[in-house]
Short mmCIF file of C-alpha atoms in Angstrom, two decimals:
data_model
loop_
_atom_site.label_atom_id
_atom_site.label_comp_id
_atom_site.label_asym_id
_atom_site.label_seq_id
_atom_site.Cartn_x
_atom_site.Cartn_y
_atom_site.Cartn_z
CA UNK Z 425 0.00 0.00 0.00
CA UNK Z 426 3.00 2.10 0.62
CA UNK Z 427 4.38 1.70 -2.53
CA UNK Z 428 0.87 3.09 -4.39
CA UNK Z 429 0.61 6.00 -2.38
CA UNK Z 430 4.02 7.11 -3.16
CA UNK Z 431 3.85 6.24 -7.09
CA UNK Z 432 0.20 7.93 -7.11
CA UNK Z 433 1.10 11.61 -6.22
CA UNK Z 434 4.25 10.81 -8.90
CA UNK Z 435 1.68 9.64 -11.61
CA UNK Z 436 -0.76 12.58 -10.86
CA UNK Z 437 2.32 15.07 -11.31
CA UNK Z 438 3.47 13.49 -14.70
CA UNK Z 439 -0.32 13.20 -15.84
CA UNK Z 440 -1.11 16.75 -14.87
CA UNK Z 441 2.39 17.88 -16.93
CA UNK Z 442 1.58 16.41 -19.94
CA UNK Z 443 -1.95 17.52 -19.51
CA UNK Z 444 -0.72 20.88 -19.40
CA UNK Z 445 1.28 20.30 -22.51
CA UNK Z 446 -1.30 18.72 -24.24
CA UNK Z 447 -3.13 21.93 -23.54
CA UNK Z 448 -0.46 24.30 -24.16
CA UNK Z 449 -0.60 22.96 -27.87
CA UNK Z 450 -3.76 22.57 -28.18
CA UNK Z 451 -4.14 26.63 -27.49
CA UNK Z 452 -0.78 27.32 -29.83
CA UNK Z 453 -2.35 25.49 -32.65
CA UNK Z 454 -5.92 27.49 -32.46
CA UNK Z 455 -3.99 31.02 -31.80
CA UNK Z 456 -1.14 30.40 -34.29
CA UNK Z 457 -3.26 28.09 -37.18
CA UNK Z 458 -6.45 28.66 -36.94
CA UNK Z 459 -7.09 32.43 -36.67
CA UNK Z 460 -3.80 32.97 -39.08
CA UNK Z 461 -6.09 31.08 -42.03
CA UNK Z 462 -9.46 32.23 -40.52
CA UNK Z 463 -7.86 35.88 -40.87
CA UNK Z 464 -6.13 34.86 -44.66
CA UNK Z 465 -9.81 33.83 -45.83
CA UNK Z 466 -11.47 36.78 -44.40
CA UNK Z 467 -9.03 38.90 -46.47
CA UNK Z 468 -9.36 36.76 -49.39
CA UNK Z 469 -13.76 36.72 -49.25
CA UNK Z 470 -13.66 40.58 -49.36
CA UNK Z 471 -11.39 40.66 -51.88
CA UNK Z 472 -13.67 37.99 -54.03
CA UNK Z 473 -17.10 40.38 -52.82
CA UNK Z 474 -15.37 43.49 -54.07
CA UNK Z 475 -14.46 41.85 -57.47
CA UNK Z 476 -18.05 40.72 -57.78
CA UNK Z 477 -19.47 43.89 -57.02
CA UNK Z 478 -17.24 45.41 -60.19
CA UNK Z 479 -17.83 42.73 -62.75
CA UNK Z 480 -21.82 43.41 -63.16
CA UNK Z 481 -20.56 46.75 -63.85
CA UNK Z 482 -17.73 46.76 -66.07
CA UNK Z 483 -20.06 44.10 -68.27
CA UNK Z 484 -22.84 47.13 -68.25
CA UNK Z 485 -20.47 49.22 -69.46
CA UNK Z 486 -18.80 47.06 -72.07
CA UNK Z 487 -22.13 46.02 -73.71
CA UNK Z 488 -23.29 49.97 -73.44
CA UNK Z 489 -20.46 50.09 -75.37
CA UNK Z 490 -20.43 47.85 -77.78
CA UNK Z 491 -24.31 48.84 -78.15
CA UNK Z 492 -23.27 52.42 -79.26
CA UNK Z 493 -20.68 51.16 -81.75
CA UNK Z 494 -23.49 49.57 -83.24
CA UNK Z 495 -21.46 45.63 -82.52
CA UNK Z 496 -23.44 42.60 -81.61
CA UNK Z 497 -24.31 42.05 -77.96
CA UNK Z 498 -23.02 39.71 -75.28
CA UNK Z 499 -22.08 37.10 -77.86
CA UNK Z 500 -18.81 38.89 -79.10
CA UNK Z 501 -17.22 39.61 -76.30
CA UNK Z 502 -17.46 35.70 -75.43
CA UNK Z 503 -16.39 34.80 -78.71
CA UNK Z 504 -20.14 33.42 -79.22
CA UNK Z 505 -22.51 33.97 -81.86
CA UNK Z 506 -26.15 35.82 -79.63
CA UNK Z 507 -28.98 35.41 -81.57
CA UNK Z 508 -30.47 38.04 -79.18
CA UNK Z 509 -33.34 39.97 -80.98
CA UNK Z 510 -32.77 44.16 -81.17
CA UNK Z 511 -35.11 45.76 -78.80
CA UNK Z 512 -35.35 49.63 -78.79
CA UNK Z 513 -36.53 48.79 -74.95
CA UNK Z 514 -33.87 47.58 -72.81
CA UNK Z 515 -34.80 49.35 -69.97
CA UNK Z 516 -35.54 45.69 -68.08
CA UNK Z 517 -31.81 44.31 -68.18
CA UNK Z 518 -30.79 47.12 -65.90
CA UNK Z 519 -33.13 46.62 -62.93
CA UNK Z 520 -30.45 43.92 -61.16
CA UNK Z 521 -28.56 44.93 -58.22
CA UNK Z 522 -26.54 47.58 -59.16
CA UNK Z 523 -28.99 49.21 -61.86
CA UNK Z 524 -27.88 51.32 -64.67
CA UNK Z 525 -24.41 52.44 -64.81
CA UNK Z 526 -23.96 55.87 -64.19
CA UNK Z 527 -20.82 56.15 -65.60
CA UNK Z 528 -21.69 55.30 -69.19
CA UNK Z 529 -22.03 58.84 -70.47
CA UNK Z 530 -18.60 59.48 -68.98
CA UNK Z 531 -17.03 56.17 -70.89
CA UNK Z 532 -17.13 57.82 -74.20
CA UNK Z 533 -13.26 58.39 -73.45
CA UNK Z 534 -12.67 54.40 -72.64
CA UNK Z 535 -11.99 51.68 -75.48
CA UNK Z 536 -13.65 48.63 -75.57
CA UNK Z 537 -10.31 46.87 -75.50
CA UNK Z 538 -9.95 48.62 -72.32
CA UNK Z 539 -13.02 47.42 -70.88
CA UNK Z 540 -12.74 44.55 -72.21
CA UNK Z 541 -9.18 43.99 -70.32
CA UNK Z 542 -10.30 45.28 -67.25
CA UNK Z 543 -13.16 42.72 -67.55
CA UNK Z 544 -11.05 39.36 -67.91
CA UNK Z 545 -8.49 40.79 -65.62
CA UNK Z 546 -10.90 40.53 -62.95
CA UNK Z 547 -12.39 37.39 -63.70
CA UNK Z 548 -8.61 35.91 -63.67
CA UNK Z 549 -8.31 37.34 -60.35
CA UNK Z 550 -11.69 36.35 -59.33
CA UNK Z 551 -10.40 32.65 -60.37
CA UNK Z 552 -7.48 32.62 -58.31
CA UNK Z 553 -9.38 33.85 -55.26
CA UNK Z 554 -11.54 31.27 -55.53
CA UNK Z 555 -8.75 29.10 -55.79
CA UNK Z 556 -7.40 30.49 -53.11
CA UNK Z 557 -10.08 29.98 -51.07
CA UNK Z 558 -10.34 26.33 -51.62
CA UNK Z 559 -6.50 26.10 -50.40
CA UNK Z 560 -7.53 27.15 -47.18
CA UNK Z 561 -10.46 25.54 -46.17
CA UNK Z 562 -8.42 23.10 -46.77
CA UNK Z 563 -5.70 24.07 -44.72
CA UNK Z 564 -8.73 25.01 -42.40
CA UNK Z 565 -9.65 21.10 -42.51
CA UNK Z 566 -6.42 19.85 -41.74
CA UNK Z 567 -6.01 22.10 -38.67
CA UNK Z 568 -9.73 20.81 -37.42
CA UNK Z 569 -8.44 17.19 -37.91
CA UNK Z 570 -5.22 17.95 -36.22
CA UNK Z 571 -7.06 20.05 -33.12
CA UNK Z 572 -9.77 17.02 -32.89
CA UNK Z 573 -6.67 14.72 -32.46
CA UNK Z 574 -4.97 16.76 -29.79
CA UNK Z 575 -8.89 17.19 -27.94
CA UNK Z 576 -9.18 13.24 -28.17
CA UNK Z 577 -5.49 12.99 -26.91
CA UNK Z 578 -6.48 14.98 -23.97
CA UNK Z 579 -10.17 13.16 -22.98
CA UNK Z 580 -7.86 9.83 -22.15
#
């Protein structure tokens, strides 16, 4: 009985250290992982919400554009044939979210190349945002698995 009473308070001391180092890592991993990607895909979603918010635009303006030159609609700037009928009413396309560009009676100084490569320069970065994005919830995964690892290794 001796000889359990002494090894107890000794086995309580060790299992309380690595407790405590358990823990210690547990809290490193959620303070140094987790909020570094959680702040990384914050960054990244605005940057993916203020590209969307320009791309209804700078399509508004590229096909006011392209209306005024007198070229075919939506289908040549895809490369696409439209077989989109001429309507001298096209009030109805511009009642989405952002309306009816304001800028388009200032544009008259912009070329449709210009537009046209502002355009597919966002949609490139819009693409590698998204890809982006999928890298770190990902990452974001891992770290989960890893922290449910390190909660399991602490519950025995």
């Amino acid at each position: 009985e001796s000889h359990e009473t002494f090894s107890s308070p000794s086995l309580a001391k060790s299992d309380k250290k690595r407790y405590f180092q358990l823990l210690r890592s547990f809290n490193d991993k959620i303070r140094h992982t987790w909020f570094e990607y959680d702040d990384q895909l914050l960054a990244l979603l605005q940057n993916i919400v203020s590209i969307r918010k320009r791309l209804p635009l700078e399509w508004k303006l590229l096909q006011s554009h392209n209306a005024n030159e007198g070229k075919e609609g939506p289908g040549e700037v895809l490369g696409e044939v439209a077989n989109v009928p001429e309507e001298e009413d096209d009030d109805w396309k511009h009642y989405g979210l952002l309306g009816k560009p304001k800028e388009i009676p200032y544009s008259f100084h912009l070329h449709t190349s210009d537009m046209e490569l502002a355009l597919h320069h966002d949609l490139k970065q819009h693409e590698k945002m998204l890809a982006g994005v999928r890298s770190l919830v990902s990452n974001l995964a891992e770290c989960h698995e890893a922290l449910g690892r390190q909660v399991d290794t602490l519950w025995k």
